[in-house]
Amino acid sequence: MWKSVRMAQDGASPGDFMVQNVNCPRVKLRQEFPGVALRGHLRSLPKLMEITSSSHASHGNHKENSPFLNSSEASKGGDSYYDRNLALFEEELDIRPKVSSLLGKLVNYTNLTQGVKEHEEAESTDGSKKKVSKSPSMGTLMGVYLPCMQNIFGVILFLRLTWMVGMAGVLQSFLIVLLCCCCTMLTTISMSAIATNGVVPAGGSYFMISRSLGPEFGGAVGLCFYLGTTFAGAMYILGAIEILLTYIVPQAAIFHPSGAHDASSAMLNNMRVYGTVFLILMAVVVFVGVKYVNKFASLFLACVVISILSIYAGAIKSIFDPPEFPICMLGNRTLSRDQFDVCAKTVVKDNITVASKLWELFCHSTNLTFENCDEYFLRNNVTEIAGIPGAASGILKDNLWSNYLEKGEILEKAHHPSDDVAGQKNNLHLYVLSDIATSFTVLVGIFFPSVTGIMAGSNRSGDLKDAQKSIPVGTILAIVTTSLVYFSCVLLFGACIEGVVLRDKYGDAVNKNLVVGTLSWPSPWVIVIGSFFSTCGAGLQSLTGAPRLLQAIAKDNIIPFLWIFGHGKANGEPTWALLLTALIAELGILIASLDMVAPILSMFFLMCYLFVNLACAVQTLLRTPNWRPRFKYYHWALSFLGMSICLALMFISSWYYALVAMLIAGMIYKYIEYQGAEKEWGDGIRGLSLSAARYALLRLEEGPPHTKNWRPQLLVLLKLDEDLHVKYPRLLTFASQLKAGKGLTIIGSVIQGNFLETYGEAQAAEQTIKNMMDIEKVKGFCQVVVANKVREGIAHLIQSCGLGGMKHNTVVLGWPYGWRQSEDPRSWKTFIGTVRCTTAAHLALLVPKNVSFYPSNHERYNEGNIDVWWIVHDGGMLMLLPFLLKQHKVWRKCKMRIFTVAQMDDNSIQMKKDLATFLYQLRIEAEVEVVEMHNSDISAYTYERTLMMEQRSQMLRQMRLTKTEREREAQLVKDRHSIARLESLYSDEEDEGDSVPENIQMTWTKEKCDAEKRNRGSGVGSFRDLISIKPNQSNVRRMHTAVKLNEVIVNRSHDARLVLLNMPGPPKNTDGDENYMEFLEVLTEGLERVLLVRGGGREVITIYS
């Protein structure tokens, strides 16, 4: 009778059979359900034969209404439109996309701009005009290390480091360098943590601080950093002019001293004029094109490197062959060598002793007479000592200690023979004098700009291939390198150069040579030319960077009056911002003194670094879920130490400048706060304000938190038994493990009854829950509601819990155990009603199934996996929850695995790569696996399971009759020997406990009698329909998804400690509620611990910093 043919040759999958018998019910079944494959399930044949024997007219062309199935698609019909493996989720695929389609969009996330709403909207509107951007290709060396080196090494190294060593001595110079380098190293550690916490947009420190500490702090510190960078440009220009007019072409000076004491003011005026000219030229270069600045950047860096190498070469050469730079001493006083040639009182010309130039200067006569001679000149000898004794001379011990001077003091060599008498004041210009009063604090302020420039790498983050790796490594290496150079230079200068030469700022004692140049090899000009070009380059870099920083602040629109500076040329060059930068830099140039400008920019940079450290410390202490830096070597204590050093250095170097800088920052902060910067960047201050009571609540009223601050704020719905004891205490355990004491937890419960009568019970229940919360270490609030119906009470809790911004965003709901066995449908109807309520309120939903098997707080999992099955994307909850659970000691050692489902038309290899990239950007460590689910035919087992489900539903629907109706039906059967089918009168209202009177007086009228006869006539047919019911095609498809997914999940995750799974939404048609419960049961069969997760319709995890 049966003849089966293997279908492999026709492309069917192995195990598929087609039954060749025209009268066979299976053929009929295949004709009506073309997607059903009968894979050897012959045991279900009798059942299927019964099914097909009945009439199917009412089910023939069933189409399921879908919110995204338009008429044209519906007209095509068939299963081809639906994805069989995702049929459970098909009603929501328009708002919760498939993982494969989401990952396709995430591939290009590496180098997007900051993901705030404004930028995203701008991107979407300009999408048509967008050009294909060049992929970033710079590595650690070219992108971070060398730019940081170029920015750190600057004018101070060449013009002031020797002078600092001479004044402070080697030991105190070491301390100054150590303080400054520690400050920048600790700041770099904090900056690395912030920079590796997500994709860093091209914007550097301003973006890092503003997105970490909020618009007020961001705006204040951003402007401070802008002013610091602008004044740095002025300082570099002044350094270049000093080198030009003092060491390269002194004759180019426009103003000349009219008297002996006017040299200083004339020099300042020269610097003002030349500085202004240089500033205009540089601004024009920047305006014409930044590409020219970038092209010459490597040349300027080469100048710096060659100059530093020449210092080391000269120091090594000085051991065996010190350079000849004699210093002329009168007693123990240092003479300015540029005014005479021979270091002697008399010279012999033609065998005749005559007065030297030095005698003429001190005695105002060419004759060897003593009448008008300076007394000090007469009583002290003129001697000549080596300016560069060399590293082997032992001069180091003389230079170990400090020798601070007041303004106008003469540079003297200690322990040199001298007859100490007062000389004539009008001869002071012949000596080398101190031009400013020096102290440890003054030198700190002057030296600190030489360690700034650590932000150069983060400013270029948009051009880096892997910013999260390159920024920390490159910046820390640059700081280590520059610190070693500074320490070694301090040691070499102290060991090779005479103390009075070190204290000679402008090289007057060595014929107006640059002091560091006297040590260099092969020629002093190497350093003079090299330092000139490097300072010019650094000035250009500052004038390039500062306007862009101002433009970024202006475009964020947090300081309204700066809006004009957000505009520029057609190509985006900040023209107006460049103009303002040039005007502010001009103010620095009008100050004209390098030693006066340096402490100003020290203040602004120190203020910036202070807030970088504060940002890292706040984020670390708050432990926000988004704080997951790839750079692991940070700690809040280091950030606080860095912050303290910054604050100390500010007041050490100049307390009045520090107060002015803090006042400026405070005024900007209050202005932004007063103007109401309506920005939400997920900053740490907002996270901190969650625990700051009234002030925080008022602030949180302004709007929902940013994605970066999103963490599950739980409303846990507990069920109490008849004795008011918590039925499932492990729900509280799970909540405590998920929250780890952070954020909001509300424990809610509903007592059925009248509030006036059950108030005492509510109080007792609340106390019981609080005691249980203490036992399970849940930090949160408790709320018990009394309502006539449980479902209404839960709806009230979902709507009204929380206060202001402290509202729940996630509902934890227990699974209705035993719903299949119970005749009372209230439990699962309440469950589905709650699911619908949370969806309507846009809240996330967590349903822990088999919660009794969840671990207690005292257990520890030393191994095992937390498996995430990411089927549809609903905001990233599935990624975030395992990360939060792993913060708790119970789950800490578990590994995370993420599985996603690939369909026939998906490229599973590409999906795996994209998912791995996405997780890398999220800073989440997890194994990635893509499971391929082929569009296999629907099995007979699936068909039979669906059939049993629908028969059971139909039977229960007919059984839900009141007692009176059952008695009435029994009487009809007994009297008339027939089966009568009565329509179910079961309703939602009865479900919630409404009672129907048992004794019903029935009055028979003619109409009722006719209706009863009609009922009797249709009764037999209805009963036959129950037996021979044909499954709904939509239900078959959904059951197929549930069975196939469950099969795959159990196969891969049967030994997992916890399985997280997307929870499909309830059907829009309430008639299918019971089927929905069956689908969930099938989906989670065979799994010990399951967490069903349903997102609230918003993104909860982000790759951005």
PDB file of N, CA and C in Angstrom, residues 359-392:
ATOM      1  N   TRP A 359      89.538  98.482  30.915  1.00  0.00           N
ATOM      2  CA  TRP A 359      89.977  99.622  31.737  1.00  0.00           C
ATOM      3  C   TRP A 359      89.218 100.877  31.341  1.00  0.00           C
ATOM      4  N   GLU A 360      89.069 101.073  30.061  1.00  0.00           N
ATOM      5  CA  GLU A 360      88.340 102.252  29.587  1.00  0.00           C
ATOM      6  C   GLU A 360      86.907 102.257  30.103  1.00  0.00           C
ATOM      7  N   LEU A 361      86.285 101.075  30.118  1.00  0.00           N
ATOM      8  CA  LEU A 361      84.879 100.993  30.543  1.00  0.00           C
ATOM      9  C   LEU A 361      84.729 101.283  32.033  1.00  0.00           C
ATOM     10  N   PHE A 362      85.659 100.794  32.853  1.00  0.00           N
ATOM     11  CA  PHE A 362      85.528 100.968  34.303  1.00  0.00           C
ATOM     12  C   PHE A 362      86.148 102.281  34.811  1.00  0.00           C
ATOM     13  N   CYS A 363      87.162 102.793  34.083  1.00  0.00           N
ATOM     14  CA  CYS A 363      87.845 104.002  34.555  1.00  0.00           C
ATOM     15  C   CYS A 363      87.520 105.230  33.710  1.00  0.00           C
ATOM     16  N   HIS A 364      86.780 105.038  32.611  1.00  0.00           N
ATOM     17  CA  HIS A 364      86.374 106.128  31.732  1.00  0.00           C
ATOM     18  C   HIS A 364      87.570 106.922  31.211  1.00  0.00           C
ATOM     19  N   SER A 365      88.688 106.196  30.946  1.00  0.00           N
ATOM     20  CA  SER A 365      89.900 106.870  30.468  1.00  0.00           C
ATOM     21  C   SER A 365      90.747 105.855  29.715  1.00  0.00           C
ATOM     22  N   THR A 366      91.447 106.366  28.685  1.00  0.00           N
ATOM     23  CA  THR A 366      92.345 105.477  27.940  1.00  0.00           C
ATOM     24  C   THR A 366      93.719 105.417  28.599  1.00  0.00           C
ATOM     25  N   ASN A 367      93.977 106.303  29.561  1.00  0.00           N
ATOM     26  CA  ASN A 367      95.251 106.312  30.280  1.00  0.00           C
ATOM     27  C   ASN A 367      95.148 105.393  31.505  1.00  0.00           C
ATOM     28  N   LEU A 368      96.300 104.927  31.937  1.00  0.00           N
ATOM     29  CA  LEU A 368      96.308 104.053  33.112  1.00  0.00           C
ATOM     30  C   LEU A 368      96.275 104.895  34.382  1.00  0.00           C
ATOM     31  N   THR A 369      95.249 105.704  34.549  1.00  0.00           N
ATOM     32  CA  THR A 369      95.082 106.541  35.747  1.00  0.00           C
ATOM     33  C   THR A 369      93.987 105.933  36.614  1.00  0.00           C
ATOM     34  N   PHE A 370      94.066 106.245  37.964  1.00  0.00           N
ATOM     35  CA  PHE A 370      93.139 105.639  38.913  1.00  0.00           C
ATOM     36  C   PHE A 370      92.080 106.609  39.428  1.00  0.00           C
ATOM     37  N   GLU A 371      92.052 107.828  38.877  1.00  0.00           N
ATOM     38  CA  GLU A 371      91.207 108.858  39.480  1.00  0.00           C
ATOM     39  C   GLU A 371      89.723 108.505  39.408  1.00  0.00           C
ATOM     40  N   ASN A 372      89.243 108.158  38.252  1.00  0.00           N
ATOM     41  CA  ASN A 372      87.800 107.906  38.091  1.00  0.00           C
ATOM     42  C   ASN A 372      87.446 106.419  38.046  1.00  0.00           C
ATOM     43  N   CYS A 373      88.429 105.593  38.451  1.00  0.00           N
ATOM     44  CA  CYS A 373      88.204 104.148  38.349  1.00  0.00           C
ATOM     45  C   CYS A 373      87.217 103.662  39.401  1.00  0.00           C
ATOM     46  N   ASP A 374      86.509 102.605  39.016  1.00  0.00           N
ATOM     47  CA  ASP A 374      85.598 101.911  39.931  1.00  0.00           C
ATOM     48  C   ASP A 374      86.441 101.218  40.997  1.00  0.00           C
ATOM     49  N   GLU A 375      86.070 101.401  42.288  1.00  0.00           N
ATOM     50  CA  GLU A 375      86.880 100.861  43.378  1.00  0.00           C
ATOM     51  C   GLU A 375      86.935  99.332  43.325  1.00  0.00           C
ATOM     52  N   TYR A 376      85.821  98.718  42.989  1.00  0.00           N
ATOM     53  CA  TYR A 376      85.797  97.245  42.933  1.00  0.00           C
ATOM     54  C   TYR A 376      86.731  96.752  41.828  1.00  0.00           C
ATOM     55  N   PHE A 377      86.786  97.514  40.723  1.00  0.00           N
ATOM     56  CA  PHE A 377      87.655  97.160  39.609  1.00  0.00           C
ATOM     57  C   PHE A 377      89.123  97.241  40.021  1.00  0.00           C
ATOM     58  N   LEU A 378      89.448  98.238  40.792  1.00  0.00           N
ATOM     59  CA  LEU A 378      90.826  98.416  41.197  1.00  0.00           C
ATOM     60  C   LEU A 378      91.282  97.343  42.179  1.00  0.00           C
ATOM     61  N   ARG A 379      90.380  96.945  43.090  1.00  0.00           N
ATOM     62  CA  ARG A 379      90.793  96.058  44.176  1.00  0.00           C
ATOM     63  C   ARG A 379      90.631  94.577  43.860  1.00  0.00           C
ATOM     64  N   ASN A 380      90.131  94.256  42.681  1.00  0.00           N
ATOM     65  CA  ASN A 380      89.952  92.845  42.316  1.00  0.00           C
ATOM     66  C   ASN A 380      90.622  92.545  40.987  1.00  0.00           C
ATOM     67  N   ASN A 381      91.072  91.332  40.874  1.00  0.00           N
ATOM     68  CA  ASN A 381      91.755  90.890  39.665  1.00  0.00           C
ATOM     69  C   ASN A 381      90.750  90.434  38.605  1.00  0.00           C
ATOM     70  N   VAL A 382      91.171  90.547  37.350  1.00  0.00           N
ATOM     71  CA  VAL A 382      90.387  90.019  36.232  1.00  0.00           C
ATOM     72  C   VAL A 382      90.950  88.640  35.892  1.00  0.00           C
ATOM     73  N   THR A 383      90.060  87.646  35.925  1.00  0.00           N
ATOM     74  CA  THR A 383      90.490  86.272  35.613  1.00  0.00           C
ATOM     75  C   THR A 383      89.580  85.696  34.538  1.00  0.00           C
ATOM     76  N   GLU A 384      90.097  84.651  33.907  1.00  0.00           N
ATOM     77  CA  GLU A 384      89.317  83.978  32.866  1.00  0.00           C
ATOM     78  C   GLU A 384      89.145  82.511  33.263  1.00  0.00           C
ATOM     79  N   ILE A 385      87.880  82.046  33.271  1.00  0.00           N
ATOM     80  CA  ILE A 385      87.623  80.637  33.606  1.00  0.00           C
ATOM     81  C   ILE A 385      86.863  79.988  32.440  1.00  0.00           C
ATOM     82  N   ALA A 386      86.910  78.660  32.396  1.00  0.00           N
ATOM     83  CA  ALA A 386      86.236  77.935  31.306  1.00  0.00           C
ATOM     84  C   ALA A 386      84.727  77.942  31.532  1.00  0.00           C
ATOM     85  N   GLY A 387      84.007  78.322  30.477  1.00  0.00           N
ATOM     86  CA  GLY A 387      82.536  78.316  30.579  1.00  0.00           C
ATOM     87  C   GLY A 387      81.972  76.903  30.522  1.00  0.00           C
ATOM     88  N   ILE A 388      82.669  76.031  29.773  1.00  0.00           N
ATOM     89  CA  ILE A 388      82.232  74.626  29.659  1.00  0.00           C
ATOM     90  C   ILE A 388      83.393  73.760  30.139  1.00  0.00           C
ATOM     91  N   PRO A 389      83.521  73.529  31.443  1.00  0.00           N
ATOM     92  CA  PRO A 389      84.639  72.714  31.950  1.00  0.00           C
ATOM     93  C   PRO A 389      84.569  71.270  31.467  1.00  0.00           C
ATOM     94  N   GLY A 390      83.372  70.778  31.141  1.00  0.00           N
ATOM     95  CA  GLY A 390      83.229  69.397  30.660  1.00  0.00           C
ATOM     96  C   GLY A 390      82.744  68.465  31.753  1.00  0.00           C
ATOM     97  N   ALA A 391      82.240  67.318  31.309  1.00  0.00           N
ATOM     98  CA  ALA A 391      81.610  66.384  32.238  1.00  0.00           C
ATOM     99  C   ALA A 391      82.604  65.766  33.214  1.00  0.00           C
ATOM    100  N   ALA A 392      83.905  65.766  32.859  1.00  0.00           N
ATOM    101  CA  ALA A 392      84.907  65.129  33.730  1.00  0.00           C
ATOM    102  C   ALA A 392      85.500  66.114  34.735  1.00  0.00           C
TER     103      ALA A 392
END
